[in-house]
Short mmCIF file of C-alpha atoms in Angstrom, two decimals:
data_model
loop_
_atom_site.label_atom_id
_atom_site.label_comp_id
_atom_site.label_asym_id
_atom_site.label_seq_id
_atom_site.Cartn_x
_atom_site.Cartn_y
_atom_site.Cartn_z
CA UNK A 29 139.99 120.32 98.00
CA UNK A 30 137.35 122.83 99.09
CA UNK A 31 135.60 122.47 95.73
CA UNK A 32 135.52 118.69 96.13
CA UNK A 33 134.04 119.01 99.64
CA UNK A 34 131.39 121.40 98.34
CA UNK A 35 130.49 119.02 95.52
CA UNK A 36 130.31 116.08 97.94
CA UNK A 37 128.04 118.09 100.24
CA UNK A 38 125.74 118.98 97.35
CA UNK A 39 125.54 115.34 96.31
CA UNK A 40 124.74 114.20 99.84
CA UNK A 41 122.27 117.02 100.57
CA UNK A 42 119.27 115.37 98.85
CA UNK A 43 119.80 112.20 100.88
CA UNK A 44 120.08 114.17 104.12
CA UNK A 45 116.93 116.11 103.23
CA UNK A 46 115.08 112.87 102.44
CA UNK A 47 116.11 111.32 105.78
CA UNK A 48 115.04 114.48 107.61
CA UNK A 49 111.65 114.57 105.88
CA UNK A 50 110.71 110.88 106.06
CA UNK A 51 112.36 109.92 109.36
CA UNK A 52 113.51 112.70 111.67
CA UNK A 53 110.54 115.01 111.12
CA UNK A 54 107.85 112.31 111.68
CA UNK A 55 109.80 110.98 114.67
CA UNK A 56 110.07 114.43 116.23
CA UNK A 57 106.42 115.20 115.50
CA UNK A 58 105.30 111.98 117.15
CA UNK A 59 107.36 112.60 120.28
CA UNK A 60 106.14 116.19 120.52
CA UNK A 61 102.50 115.16 120.08
CA UNK A 62 102.89 112.60 122.87
CA UNK A 63 103.99 115.38 125.23
CA UNK A 64 102.18 118.48 123.92
CA UNK A 65 99.45 119.99 126.10
CA UNK A 66 98.23 123.23 124.44
CA UNK A 67 94.45 122.86 124.73
CA UNK A 68 93.72 124.99 127.81
CA UNK A 69 96.10 127.76 126.75
CA UNK A 70 94.58 127.92 123.28
CA UNK A 71 90.90 127.63 124.27
CA UNK A 72 90.82 129.60 127.54
CA UNK A 73 93.88 131.89 127.70
CA UNK A 74 92.70 134.03 130.65
CA UNK A 75 91.75 130.96 132.66
CA UNK A 76 95.11 129.45 131.80
CA UNK A 77 96.94 132.50 133.13
CA UNK A 78 94.88 132.54 136.35
CA UNK A 79 95.47 128.86 137.03
CA UNK A 80 99.21 129.12 136.36
CA UNK A 81 99.36 131.86 139.00
CA UNK A 82 97.34 129.76 141.48
CA UNK A 83 99.45 128.03 144.15
CA UNK A 84 97.14 124.98 144.28
CA UNK A 85 96.14 125.50 147.91
CA UNK A 86 92.44 125.71 148.64
CA UNK A 87 90.36 127.07 145.75
CA UNK A 88 91.43 129.66 143.17
CA UNK A 89 90.40 133.28 143.73
CA UNK A 90 87.50 135.08 142.06
CA UNK A 91 89.69 136.00 139.09
CA UNK A 92 89.93 132.35 137.99
CA UNK A 93 86.21 131.72 138.51
CA UNK A 94 85.28 134.86 136.53
CA UNK A 95 87.70 134.12 133.71
CA UNK A 96 86.44 130.55 133.34
CA UNK A 97 82.77 131.53 133.40
CA UNK A 98 83.33 134.25 130.81
CA UNK A 99 85.56 132.25 128.47
CA UNK A 100 83.56 129.02 128.55
CA UNK A 101 80.49 130.64 127.06
CA UNK A 102 82.49 132.39 124.32
CA UNK A 103 84.49 129.27 123.51
CA UNK A 104 81.30 127.20 123.22
CA UNK A 105 79.77 129.77 120.87
CA UNK A 106 82.95 129.81 118.76
CA UNK A 107 83.23 126.01 118.83
CA UNK A 108 86.67 126.08 120.42
CA UNK A 109 85.96 123.68 123.26
CA UNK A 110 86.22 120.31 121.51
CA UNK A 111 89.90 119.52 122.06
CA UNK A 112 89.90 120.89 125.61
CA UNK A 113 86.85 118.84 126.55
CA UNK A 114 88.51 115.70 125.24
CA UNK A 115 91.77 116.48 127.03
CA UNK A 116 90.32 117.14 130.50
CA UNK A 117 87.79 114.32 130.26
CA UNK A 118 90.57 111.89 129.37
CA UNK A 119 92.42 112.89 132.54
CA UNK A 120 89.32 113.12 134.76
CA UNK A 121 86.16 111.43 133.43
CA UNK A 122 83.07 113.55 133.94
CA UNK A 123 84.82 116.89 133.47
CA UNK A 124 83.48 117.21 129.93
CA UNK A 125 79.88 117.22 131.13
CA UNK A 126 80.76 119.72 133.87
CA UNK A 127 82.39 122.17 131.46
CA UNK A 128 79.57 121.86 128.93
CA UNK A 129 76.92 122.46 131.57
CA UNK A 130 78.78 125.51 132.84
CA UNK A 131 79.36 126.86 129.31
CA UNK A 132 75.66 126.57 128.47
CA UNK A 133 74.71 128.34 131.69
CA UNK A 134 77.38 131.03 131.36
CA UNK A 135 74.89 133.74 130.44
CA UNK A 136 72.89 133.09 133.61
CA UNK A 137 75.88 133.28 135.96
CA UNK A 138 76.67 136.50 137.81
CA UNK A 139 79.36 137.71 140.17
CA UNK A 140 80.56 136.61 142.58
CA UNK A 141 81.34 133.60 140.37
CA UNK A 142 83.09 131.82 143.24
CA UNK A 143 79.58 131.43 144.71
CA UNK A 144 77.49 131.14 141.53
CA UNK A 145 79.48 128.32 139.93
CA UNK A 146 79.44 125.95 142.96
CA UNK A 147 75.72 126.69 143.21
CA UNK A 148 75.34 125.50 139.62
CA UNK A 149 77.46 122.37 140.24
CA UNK A 150 79.03 121.38 143.54
CA UNK A 151 82.15 120.07 141.78
CA UNK A 152 83.33 123.67 141.32
CA UNK A 153 83.80 123.77 145.08
CA UNK A 154 86.21 120.79 144.90
CA UNK A 155 89.91 121.49 144.74
CA UNK A 156 90.55 118.40 142.58
CA UNK A 157 88.36 119.82 139.79
CA UNK A 158 90.53 122.92 139.57
CA UNK A 159 93.71 120.90 139.88
CA UNK A 160 92.60 118.79 136.90
CA UNK A 161 92.22 122.01 134.88
CA UNK A 162 95.56 123.35 136.07
CA UNK A 163 97.27 120.08 135.15
CA UNK A 164 96.11 120.76 131.58
CA UNK A 165 97.88 124.13 131.51
CA UNK A 166 100.84 122.72 129.55
CA UNK A 167 102.88 123.37 127.58
CA UNK A 168 103.98 119.74 128.04
CA UNK A 169 102.49 116.83 129.95
CA UNK A 170 103.60 113.27 130.73
CA UNK A 171 99.93 112.20 130.97
CA UNK A 172 99.72 110.25 127.70
CA UNK A 173 103.01 108.43 128.17
CA UNK A 174 102.02 107.53 131.74
CA UNK A 175 98.62 106.25 130.63
CA UNK A 176 100.36 104.11 128.00
CA UNK A 177 102.14 102.45 130.95
CA UNK A 178 98.96 102.13 133.07
CA UNK A 179 100.03 105.04 135.27
CA UNK A 180 98.33 108.37 135.92
CA UNK A 181 98.95 111.88 137.22
CA UNK A 182 97.51 112.48 140.66
CA UNK A 183 95.68 115.81 141.12
CA UNK A 184 98.29 118.47 141.71
CA UNK A 185 101.23 116.23 140.83
CA UNK A 186 102.63 112.80 141.59
CA UNK A 187 102.32 109.51 139.73
CA UNK A 188 99.89 106.77 140.72
CA UNK A 189 98.78 103.48 139.18
CA UNK A 190 95.43 103.45 137.41
CA UNK A 191 92.60 101.35 138.84
CA UNK A 192 93.12 97.63 138.41
CA UNK A 193 90.10 97.24 136.11
CA UNK A 194 91.51 99.95 133.83
CA UNK A 195 94.98 98.46 133.41
CA UNK A 196 95.41 97.46 129.81
CA UNK A 197 98.49 98.75 128.12
CA UNK A 198 101.22 96.85 129.95
CA UNK A 199 99.45 93.62 129.07
CA UNK A 200 99.05 94.93 125.52
CA UNK A 201 102.76 95.67 125.15
CA UNK A 202 103.74 92.33 126.67
CA UNK A 203 101.36 90.58 124.26
CA UNK A 204 102.82 92.49 121.32
CA UNK A 205 106.35 91.68 122.44
CA UNK A 206 105.54 88.01 123.00
CA UNK A 207 103.80 87.52 119.65
CA UNK A 208 106.55 89.40 117.80
CA UNK A 209 109.33 87.39 119.45
CA UNK A 210 107.53 84.09 118.75
CA UNK A 211 106.97 84.99 115.09
CA UNK A 212 110.61 86.13 114.84
CA UNK A 213 111.93 82.89 116.34
CA UNK A 214 109.76 80.73 114.07
CA UNK A 215 110.74 82.78 111.02
CA UNK A 216 114.44 82.38 111.81
CA UNK A 217 114.04 78.62 112.35
CA UNK A 218 112.20 78.18 109.05
CA UNK A 219 114.32 80.63 107.07
CA UNK A 220 117.67 79.06 107.90
CA UNK A 221 117.11 75.66 106.17
CA UNK A 222 115.30 77.29 103.22
CA UNK A 223 118.15 79.76 102.71
CA UNK A 224 120.71 76.95 103.07
CA UNK A 225 118.89 74.92 100.42
CA UNK A 226 118.70 77.87 98.03
CA UNK A 227 122.35 78.77 98.57
CA UNK A 228 123.39 75.22 97.62
CA UNK A 229 121.34 75.03 94.41
CA UNK A 230 122.72 75.77 90.94
CA UNK A 231 122.12 79.32 89.76
CA UNK A 232 119.14 78.39 87.57
CA UNK A 233 117.29 76.49 90.27
CA UNK A 234 118.23 79.03 92.92
CA UNK A 235 116.59 81.72 90.78
CA UNK A 236 113.38 79.71 90.59
CA UNK A 237 113.49 79.15 94.35
CA UNK A 238 113.93 82.86 95.00
CA UNK A 239 111.03 83.55 92.67
CA UNK A 240 108.85 81.27 94.77
CA UNK A 241 109.96 83.12 97.91
CA UNK A 242 109.14 86.49 96.34
CA UNK A 243 105.70 85.51 94.99
CA UNK A 244 103.89 86.64 98.20
CA UNK A 245 105.20 90.18 97.62
CA UNK A 246 103.04 90.38 94.51
CA UNK A 247 99.89 90.64 96.62
CA UNK A 248 99.05 92.98 99.47
CA UNK A 249 99.04 92.01 103.13
CA UNK A 250 95.28 92.47 103.19
CA UNK A 251 94.81 89.94 100.36
CA UNK A 252 97.09 87.39 102.02
CA UNK A 253 95.39 87.85 105.39
CA UNK A 254 91.96 87.47 103.80
CA UNK A 255 93.15 84.27 102.13
CA UNK A 256 94.14 82.87 105.52
CA UNK A 257 90.72 83.88 106.85
CA UNK A 258 89.14 81.70 104.17
CA UNK A 259 91.56 78.81 104.74
CA UNK A 260 91.19 78.77 108.53
CA UNK A 261 87.44 79.22 108.94
CA UNK A 262 85.37 76.32 110.28
CA UNK A 263 84.14 75.35 106.81
CA UNK A 264 87.55 75.94 105.20
CA UNK A 265 89.92 73.42 103.62
CA UNK A 266 92.26 73.21 106.60
CA UNK A 267 89.47 72.17 108.95
CA UNK A 268 88.16 69.81 106.31
CA UNK A 269 91.60 68.17 106.11
CA UNK A 270 91.84 67.93 109.91
CA UNK A 271 88.49 66.16 110.12
CA UNK A 272 89.26 63.91 107.12
CA UNK A 273 92.54 62.79 108.68
CA UNK A 274 90.82 61.98 111.94
CA UNK A 275 92.77 64.55 113.93
CA UNK A 276 89.51 65.99 115.28
CA UNK A 277 85.89 64.88 115.38
CA UNK A 278 84.56 68.33 114.47
CA UNK A 279 85.96 71.50 112.91
CA UNK A 280 88.27 73.49 115.19
CA UNK A 281 87.80 77.18 115.89
CA UNK A 282 90.90 78.73 114.35
CA UNK A 283 89.77 82.19 113.20
CA UNK A 284 89.76 84.54 116.17
CA UNK A 285 92.64 82.78 117.92
CA UNK A 286 96.30 83.53 118.56
CA UNK A 287 97.29 80.55 116.41
CA UNK A 288 95.66 82.07 113.33
CA UNK A 289 97.42 85.39 113.93
CA UNK A 290 100.83 83.75 114.27
CA UNK A 291 100.37 81.55 111.17
CA UNK A 292 99.33 84.48 108.99
CA UNK A 293 102.04 86.80 110.33
CA UNK A 294 104.65 84.11 109.76
CA UNK A 295 103.50 83.64 106.17
CA UNK A 296 103.69 87.38 105.49
CA UNK A 297 107.06 87.93 107.17
CA UNK A 298 108.96 84.76 106.26
CA UNK A 299 110.45 86.17 103.02
CA UNK A 300 112.02 89.01 105.03
CA UNK A 301 113.90 86.38 107.04
CA UNK A 302 114.89 84.18 104.08
CA UNK A 303 116.43 86.83 101.84
CA UNK A 304 119.09 88.22 104.25
CA UNK A 305 120.03 84.70 105.34
CA UNK A 306 120.34 83.59 101.71
CA UNK A 307 122.51 86.58 100.76
CA UNK A 308 125.00 85.72 103.51
CA UNK A 309 124.96 81.96 102.98
CA UNK A 310 125.54 82.44 99.26
CA UNK A 311 128.80 84.21 100.02
CA UNK A 312 130.21 81.58 102.39
CA UNK A 313 133.35 79.95 101.01
CA UNK A 314 132.53 76.24 100.70
CA UNK A 315 136.21 75.33 100.91
CA UNK A 316 136.04 76.18 104.62
CA UNK A 317 133.46 73.44 105.08
CA UNK A 318 135.52 70.91 103.15
CA UNK A 319 138.57 71.87 105.18
CA UNK A 320 136.69 71.34 108.43
CA UNK A 321 135.52 67.94 107.23
CA UNK A 322 139.04 66.95 106.20
CA UNK A 323 140.26 67.82 109.69
CA UNK A 324 137.88 65.26 111.18
CA UNK A 325 134.78 67.31 111.80
CA UNK A 326 131.51 65.43 111.63
CA UNK A 327 128.66 66.92 109.54
CA UNK A 328 126.99 68.14 112.72
CA UNK A 329 130.23 69.73 113.97
CA UNK A 330 130.86 71.41 110.63
CA UNK A 331 127.32 72.76 110.55
CA UNK A 332 127.27 74.04 114.14
CA UNK A 333 130.87 75.22 114.57
CA UNK A 334 131.75 76.48 111.09
CA UNK A 335 128.73 77.08 108.89
CA UNK A 336 126.30 78.46 111.49
CA UNK A 337 128.70 81.11 112.90
CA UNK A 338 129.39 82.32 109.35
CA UNK A 339 125.69 82.37 108.45
CA UNK A 340 124.48 83.79 111.76
CA UNK A 341 124.74 87.50 110.79
CA UNK A 342 122.34 86.92 107.88
CA UNK A 343 119.93 84.86 109.99
CA UNK A 344 120.01 87.50 112.73
CA UNK A 345 119.51 90.31 110.23
CA UNK A 346 116.39 88.57 108.92
CA UNK A 347 115.11 88.10 112.45
CA UNK A 348 115.78 91.76 113.20
CA UNK A 349 113.73 92.86 110.18
CA UNK A 350 110.91 90.45 111.02
CA UNK A 351 110.72 91.72 114.60
CA UNK A 352 110.58 95.37 113.55
CA UNK A 353 107.75 94.62 111.14
CA UNK A 354 105.89 92.32 113.55
CA UNK A 355 105.60 94.81 116.42
CA UNK A 356 103.69 97.18 114.13
CA UNK A 357 101.25 94.63 112.64
CA UNK A 358 97.65 95.80 112.49
CA UNK A 359 95.63 94.18 109.68
CA UNK A 360 96.41 90.54 110.47
CA UNK A 361 95.52 90.61 114.19
CA UNK A 362 92.45 92.75 113.42
CA UNK A 363 91.05 90.25 110.89
CA UNK A 364 92.19 86.91 112.32
CA UNK A 365 92.55 87.58 116.03
CA UNK A 366 90.04 87.85 118.84
CA UNK A 367 89.77 90.67 121.39
CA UNK A 368 92.65 89.20 123.39
CA UNK A 369 94.90 88.94 120.31
CA UNK A 370 94.99 92.61 119.29
CA UNK A 371 98.37 94.34 119.33
CA UNK A 372 99.54 97.90 119.97
CA UNK A 373 98.95 99.05 116.39
CA UNK A 374 95.24 98.23 116.73
CA UNK A 375 94.93 100.61 119.66
CA UNK A 376 96.89 103.31 117.86
CA UNK A 377 94.33 103.07 115.06
CA UNK A 378 91.51 103.12 117.63
CA UNK A 379 92.74 106.33 119.26
CA UNK A 380 93.21 107.98 115.86
CA UNK A 381 90.01 106.89 114.12
CA UNK A 382 87.52 106.46 116.96
CA UNK A 383 88.67 108.59 119.87
CA UNK A 384 90.55 111.22 117.80
CA UNK A 385 93.05 111.29 120.67
CA UNK A 386 96.31 112.11 118.92
CA UNK A 387 98.25 112.40 122.17
CA UNK A 388 97.48 108.85 123.25
CA UNK A 389 98.12 107.48 119.75
CA UNK A 390 101.47 109.30 119.67
CA UNK A 391 102.40 107.99 123.12
CA UNK A 392 101.77 104.38 122.07
CA UNK A 393 103.74 105.02 118.87
CA UNK A 394 106.64 106.46 120.86
CA UNK A 395 106.80 103.35 123.02
CA UNK A 396 106.80 101.20 119.88
CA UNK A 397 109.81 103.24 118.76
CA UNK A 398 111.51 102.20 121.99
CA UNK A 399 110.80 98.59 121.00
CA UNK A 400 112.60 99.27 117.73
CA UNK A 401 115.51 100.95 119.49
CA UNK A 402 115.81 97.99 121.87
CA UNK A 403 115.84 95.64 118.87
CA UNK A 404 118.68 97.64 117.29
CA UNK A 405 120.71 97.45 120.50
CA UNK A 406 120.03 93.72 120.83
CA UNK A 407 121.03 93.12 117.21
CA UNK A 408 124.34 94.94 117.74
CA UNK A 409 125.07 92.77 120.78
CA UNK A 410 123.88 89.42 119.38
CA UNK A 411 125.13 89.76 115.80
CA UNK A 412 127.32 92.80 115.07
CA UNK A 413 127.80 91.61 111.49
CA UNK A 414 124.05 91.80 110.88
CA UNK A 415 124.10 95.54 111.58
CA UNK A 416 127.19 96.13 109.46
CA UNK A 417 125.78 94.36 106.44
CA UNK A 418 128.72 91.93 106.25
CA UNK A 419 130.03 88.76 107.85
CA UNK A 420 131.34 88.95 111.37
CA UNK A 421 135.11 88.84 111.56
#
């Protein structure tokens, strides 16, 4: 028995290792990056120690001023200030310029630094400036997660709402949720009749139908999105057809709108809704439907009270997959949507590629993971059979 358990463990070990490497490790790294705050400790260790010892009342003592003045100049010369400047300026705009000015003037400063530094820049005589530095003392910070919810850390502690003209991310998450739910609902509505039709076809014709469903997988999302860009532009065939049919007097602006984003996302994601629904519908025993009809059920009653409950786990599973993919869409909204149609993934890419702010990108990613977790919980409640990979009892 022990030998069999050892063999089973050895057989399962590669799968466990794969899951750890491709799921648990990236998940843990993302969560840690969203909370990590090592910049001050790594760039200015003596200043970090002095600020940790400071009680936050009044201004720090001469030790903190001297440590900061000494370390800023050395860190600038060694090019170790970049990440710290980005971190403190993200929390308190303008701090980057203050630190750079002080670092460049470090050689001209002399003791007592508690007098020399405020003489160089009056902000060194403000308690909030030092509190902003102390708040970056780590090792962990809720700053990025709070900013992703349009909240902020007040100097010295406490949570406050960001200025009204800076509130963005709640609207962004609501937009992402709304677009994803709409695409999911449309995909489920379109997938159900298509899957029903395929499930009722003879094997040969069903195979050809499935082939037609799978054809989009042969091209990348970028190619399909670009094709929709061509189709939906003002001089494209769809606008030409609209004008020819008399539905509009002039071409309609479709590219750069929410409609274009939803159409293209639906086209890309529809196969993910059809295939699970088809796999479940194919396994439904048709004698149950004939029995329901023989007992006096009308076609509508048979469809709604017998067939739909049996097929629902597959339809829900397809919707679950579509939603998980939709919340992370980036290319389609970026190419076909306007500024008010961008989703969370676009801002994750912005913070990685433009701002090089890994903490903020990780915080937005962590909240998207919560979206996924909420979808899993909802799927278990709405359609337990969809999560079990079988029909509901």
